[in-house]
Coordinates of C-alpha atoms (C1' of nucleotides) in Angstrom, one line a residue:
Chain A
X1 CA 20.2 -19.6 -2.8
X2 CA 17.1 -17.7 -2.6
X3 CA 14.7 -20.1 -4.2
X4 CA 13.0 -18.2 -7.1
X5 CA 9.8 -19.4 -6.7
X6 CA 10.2 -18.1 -2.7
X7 CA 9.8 -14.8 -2.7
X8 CA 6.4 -14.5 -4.5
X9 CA 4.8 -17.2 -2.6
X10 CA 4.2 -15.0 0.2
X11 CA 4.8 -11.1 -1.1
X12 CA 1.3 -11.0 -2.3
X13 CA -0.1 -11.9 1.0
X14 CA 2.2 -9.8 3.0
X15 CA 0.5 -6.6 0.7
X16 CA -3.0 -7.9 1.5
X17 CA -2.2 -8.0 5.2
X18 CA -0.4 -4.9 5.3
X19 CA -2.0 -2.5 3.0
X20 CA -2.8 0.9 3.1
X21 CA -0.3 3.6 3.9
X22 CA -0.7 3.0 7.5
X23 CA -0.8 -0.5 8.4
X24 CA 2.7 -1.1 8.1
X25 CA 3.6 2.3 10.4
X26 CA 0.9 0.9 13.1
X27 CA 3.2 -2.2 12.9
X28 CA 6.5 0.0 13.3
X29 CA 5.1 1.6 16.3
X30 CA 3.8 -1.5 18.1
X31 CA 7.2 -3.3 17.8
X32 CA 8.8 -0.8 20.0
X33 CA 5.5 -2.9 22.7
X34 CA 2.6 -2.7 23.6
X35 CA 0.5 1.0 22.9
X36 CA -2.9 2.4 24.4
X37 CA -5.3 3.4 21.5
X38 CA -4.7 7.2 22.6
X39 CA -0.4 6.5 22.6
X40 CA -0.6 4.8 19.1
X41 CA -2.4 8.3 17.9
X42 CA -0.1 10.3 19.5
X43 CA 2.9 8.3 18.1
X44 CA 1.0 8.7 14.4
X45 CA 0.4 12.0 13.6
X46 CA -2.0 13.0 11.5
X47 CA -3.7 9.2 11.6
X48 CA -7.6 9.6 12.3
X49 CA -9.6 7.4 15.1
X50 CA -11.8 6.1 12.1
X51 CA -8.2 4.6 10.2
X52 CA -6.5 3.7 13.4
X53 CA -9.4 1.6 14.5
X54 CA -9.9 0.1 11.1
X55 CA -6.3 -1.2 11.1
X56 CA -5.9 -2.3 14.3
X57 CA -9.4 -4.6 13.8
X58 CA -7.8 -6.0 10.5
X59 CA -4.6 -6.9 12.1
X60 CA -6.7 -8.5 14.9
X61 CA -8.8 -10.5 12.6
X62 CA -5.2 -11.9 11.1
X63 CA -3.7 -12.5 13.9
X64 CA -1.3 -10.0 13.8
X65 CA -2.1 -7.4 16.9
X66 CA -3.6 -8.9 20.2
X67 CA -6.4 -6.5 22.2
X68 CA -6.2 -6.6 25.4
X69 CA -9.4 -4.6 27.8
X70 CA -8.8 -3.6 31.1
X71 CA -11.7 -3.0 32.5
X72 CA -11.0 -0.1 35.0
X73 CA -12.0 3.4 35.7
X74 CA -10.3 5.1 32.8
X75 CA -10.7 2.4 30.5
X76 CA -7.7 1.3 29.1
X77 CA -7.0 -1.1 26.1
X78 CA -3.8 -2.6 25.0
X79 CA -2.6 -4.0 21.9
X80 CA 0.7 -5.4 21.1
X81 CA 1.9 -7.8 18.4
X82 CA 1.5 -11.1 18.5
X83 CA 4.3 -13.5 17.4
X84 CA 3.5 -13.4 14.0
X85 CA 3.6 -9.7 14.4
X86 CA 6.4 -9.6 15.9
X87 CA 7.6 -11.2 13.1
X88 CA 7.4 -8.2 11.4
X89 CA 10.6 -7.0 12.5
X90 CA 13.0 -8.0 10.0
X91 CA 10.6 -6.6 7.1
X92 CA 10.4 -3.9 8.1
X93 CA 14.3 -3.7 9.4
X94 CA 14.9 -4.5 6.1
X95 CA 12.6 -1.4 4.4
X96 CA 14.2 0.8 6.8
X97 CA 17.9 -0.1 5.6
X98 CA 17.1 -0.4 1.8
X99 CA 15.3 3.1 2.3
X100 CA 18.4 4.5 4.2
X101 CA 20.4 4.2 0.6
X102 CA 17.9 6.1 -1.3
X103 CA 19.1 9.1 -2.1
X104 CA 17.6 12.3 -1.3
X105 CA 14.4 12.9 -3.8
X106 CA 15.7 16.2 -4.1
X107 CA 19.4 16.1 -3.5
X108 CA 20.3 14.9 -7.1
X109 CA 19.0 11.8 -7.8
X110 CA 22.8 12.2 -10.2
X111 CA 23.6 8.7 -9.2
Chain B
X1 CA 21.7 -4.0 17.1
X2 CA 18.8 -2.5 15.5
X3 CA 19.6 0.9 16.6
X4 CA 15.3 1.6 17.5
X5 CA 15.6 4.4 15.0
X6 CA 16.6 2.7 12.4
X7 CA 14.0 1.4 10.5
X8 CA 11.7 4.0 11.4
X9 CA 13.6 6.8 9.2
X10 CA 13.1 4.6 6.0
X11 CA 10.1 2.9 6.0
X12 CA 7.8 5.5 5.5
X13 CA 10.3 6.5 2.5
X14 CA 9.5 2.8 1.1
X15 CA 5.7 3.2 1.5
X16 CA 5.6 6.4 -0.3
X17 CA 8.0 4.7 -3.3
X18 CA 6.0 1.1 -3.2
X19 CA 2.6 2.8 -2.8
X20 CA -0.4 0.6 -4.2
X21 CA -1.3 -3.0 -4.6
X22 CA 0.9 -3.5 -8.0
X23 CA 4.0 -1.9 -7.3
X24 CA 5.7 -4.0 -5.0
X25 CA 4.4 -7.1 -7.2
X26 CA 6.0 -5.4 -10.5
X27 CA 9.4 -5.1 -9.1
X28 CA 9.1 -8.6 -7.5
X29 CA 8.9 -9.7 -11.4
X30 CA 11.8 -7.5 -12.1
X31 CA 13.6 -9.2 -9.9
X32 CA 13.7 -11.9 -12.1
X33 CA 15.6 -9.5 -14.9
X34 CA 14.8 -7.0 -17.5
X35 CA 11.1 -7.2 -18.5
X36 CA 9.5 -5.6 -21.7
X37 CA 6.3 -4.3 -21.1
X38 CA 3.9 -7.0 -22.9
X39 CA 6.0 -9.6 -20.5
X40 CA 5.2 -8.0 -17.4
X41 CA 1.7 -7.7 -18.3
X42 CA 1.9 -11.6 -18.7
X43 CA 3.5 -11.8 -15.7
X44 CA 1.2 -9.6 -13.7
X45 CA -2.3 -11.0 -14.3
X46 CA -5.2 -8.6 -14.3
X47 CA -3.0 -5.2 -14.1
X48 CA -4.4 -3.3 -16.9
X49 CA -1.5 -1.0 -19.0
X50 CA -2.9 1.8 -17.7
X51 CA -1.6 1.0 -14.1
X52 CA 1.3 -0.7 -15.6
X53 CA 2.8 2.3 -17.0
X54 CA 1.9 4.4 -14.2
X55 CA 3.7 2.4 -12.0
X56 CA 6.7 2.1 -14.0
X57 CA 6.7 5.7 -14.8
X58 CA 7.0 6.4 -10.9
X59 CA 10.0 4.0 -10.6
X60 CA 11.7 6.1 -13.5
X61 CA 11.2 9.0 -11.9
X62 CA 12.3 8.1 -8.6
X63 CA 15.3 6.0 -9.5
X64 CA 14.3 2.7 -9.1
X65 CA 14.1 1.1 -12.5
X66 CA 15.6 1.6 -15.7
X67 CA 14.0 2.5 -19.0
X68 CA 15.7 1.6 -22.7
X69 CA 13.9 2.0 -26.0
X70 CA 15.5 0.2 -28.9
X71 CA 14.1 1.8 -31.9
X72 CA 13.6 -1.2 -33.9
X73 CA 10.6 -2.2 -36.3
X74 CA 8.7 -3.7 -34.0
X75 CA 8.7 -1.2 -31.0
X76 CA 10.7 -2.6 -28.2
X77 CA 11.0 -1.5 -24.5
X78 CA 13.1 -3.1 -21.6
X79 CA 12.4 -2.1 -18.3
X80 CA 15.3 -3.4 -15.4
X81 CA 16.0 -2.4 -11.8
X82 CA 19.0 -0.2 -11.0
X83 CA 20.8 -1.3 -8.6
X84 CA 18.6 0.4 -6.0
X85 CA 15.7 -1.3 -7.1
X86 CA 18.1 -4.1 -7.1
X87 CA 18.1 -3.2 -3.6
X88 CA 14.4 -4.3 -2.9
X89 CA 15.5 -7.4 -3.1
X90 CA 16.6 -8.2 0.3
X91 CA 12.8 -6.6 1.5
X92 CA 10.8 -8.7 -0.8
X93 CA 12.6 -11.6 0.5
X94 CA 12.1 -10.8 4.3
X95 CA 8.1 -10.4 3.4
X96 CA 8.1 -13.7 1.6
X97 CA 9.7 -15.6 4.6
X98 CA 7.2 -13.8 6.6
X99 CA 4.3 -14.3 5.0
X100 CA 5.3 -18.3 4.7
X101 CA 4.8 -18.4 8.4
X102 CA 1.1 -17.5 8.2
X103 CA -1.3 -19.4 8.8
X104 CA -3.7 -20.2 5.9
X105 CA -6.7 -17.4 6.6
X106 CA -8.6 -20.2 6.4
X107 CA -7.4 -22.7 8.9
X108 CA -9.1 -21.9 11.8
X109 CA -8.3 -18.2 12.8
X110 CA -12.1 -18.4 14.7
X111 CA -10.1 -17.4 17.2
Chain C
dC1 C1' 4.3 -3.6 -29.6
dT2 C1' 4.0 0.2 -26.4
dG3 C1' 1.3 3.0 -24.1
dG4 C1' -1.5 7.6 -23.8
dA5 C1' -6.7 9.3 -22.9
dT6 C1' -11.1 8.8 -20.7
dC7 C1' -14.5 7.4 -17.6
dC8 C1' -15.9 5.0 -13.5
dC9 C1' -15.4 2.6 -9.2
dG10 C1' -13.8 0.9 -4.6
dC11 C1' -11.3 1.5 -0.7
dG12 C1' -8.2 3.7 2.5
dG13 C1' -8.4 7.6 4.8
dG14 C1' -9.6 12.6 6.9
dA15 C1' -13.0 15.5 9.6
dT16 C1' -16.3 16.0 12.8
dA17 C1' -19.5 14.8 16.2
dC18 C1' -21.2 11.7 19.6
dT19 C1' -21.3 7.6 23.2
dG20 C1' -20.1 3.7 26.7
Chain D
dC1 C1' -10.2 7.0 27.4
dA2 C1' -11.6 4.3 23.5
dG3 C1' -14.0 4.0 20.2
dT4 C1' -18.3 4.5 16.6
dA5 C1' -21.1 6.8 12.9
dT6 C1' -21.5 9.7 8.9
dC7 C1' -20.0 12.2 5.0
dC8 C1' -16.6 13.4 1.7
dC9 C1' -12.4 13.0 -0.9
dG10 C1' -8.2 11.5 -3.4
dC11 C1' -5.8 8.0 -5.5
dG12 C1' -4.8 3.6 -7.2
dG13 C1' -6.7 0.8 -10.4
dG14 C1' -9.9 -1.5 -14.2
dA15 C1' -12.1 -1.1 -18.9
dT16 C1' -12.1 0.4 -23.3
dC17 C1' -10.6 2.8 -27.3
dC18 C1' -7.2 4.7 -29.9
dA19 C1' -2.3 6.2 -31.6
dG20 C1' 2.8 6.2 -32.5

DNA sequence: CTGGATCCCGCGGGATACTG
DNA sequence: CAGTATCCCGCGGGATCCAG
């Protein structure tokens, strides 16, 4: 049942490999597939080029996001999750339903 | 079936309540039951009280974990996770089975 | 024992401008 | 379109010292 010891074995790398505020929203976006550089942007509001290229080259040095070049007119450049990435899916599944039982910050935190 | 805007509602909540390196690792040690704050520095090594008690004080204030003074000689202090911060653990546990299937950084990601 | 006060630093990140 | 380069900033965090 939930080995003690399992948990923590990994929870500190999963932090290094997804920090920042925006790695793990990059992640979000790319498991709904693959996104141009310009449609992850577009799907982040407010995230600069400088940030969004920064996190994608981290996750492609872990192994996490795949680049793909196409090297036509318009240039165009793919990335998508790998496996591993894909992986991500229940994590994050999981932040999404543990967050969905938060109550409101400002609708009494009574409970 | 993973309704596609489902876990995007929450997980931006999560970031902004498990925000920083420490915070995710503190209520992984909470997990374990109430802590005082001398055992979670033991626990944690390297976080410094300053960023101890800034962490917990964020997780008082948004609900997460539970603060009890017993006004005793010796000063004690037990900080445990309500049962929302109980909550994390299901998340904590997806990241740990994630992060077991990485690959060692160091074993070959030349790639 | 618990933890507040200060000072300093690194890093993620924003803004803007410019190139292949 | 897909970045790269530079400069600046805020915040999480470390170190140290001190107080209830």
């Amino acid at each position: 049942m939930t080995d003690p010891c399992f948990p923590e074995c990994g929870v500190a790398r999963f932090l290094t490999l997804l920090n920042g505020p925006w790695a793990t929203l990059i992640v979000r976006e790319l498991l709904h597939g693959p996104h141009r550089f310009n449609q992850l942007r577009e799907a982040l509001p407010g995230i600069s080029p400088h940030t969004l290229t920064s996190r994608l080259r981290q996750f492609e040095r872990h192994g996490i996001v795949t680049r793909t070049t196409y090297a036509e007119i318009p240039p165009r450049v793919e990335y998508a999750l790998t496996p591993l990435g894909e992986g991500l899916r229940e994590v994050l599944e999981a932040m999404g339903t543990w967050a969905m039982a938060v109550p409101d910050p400002e609708s009494g935190v009574t409970a």
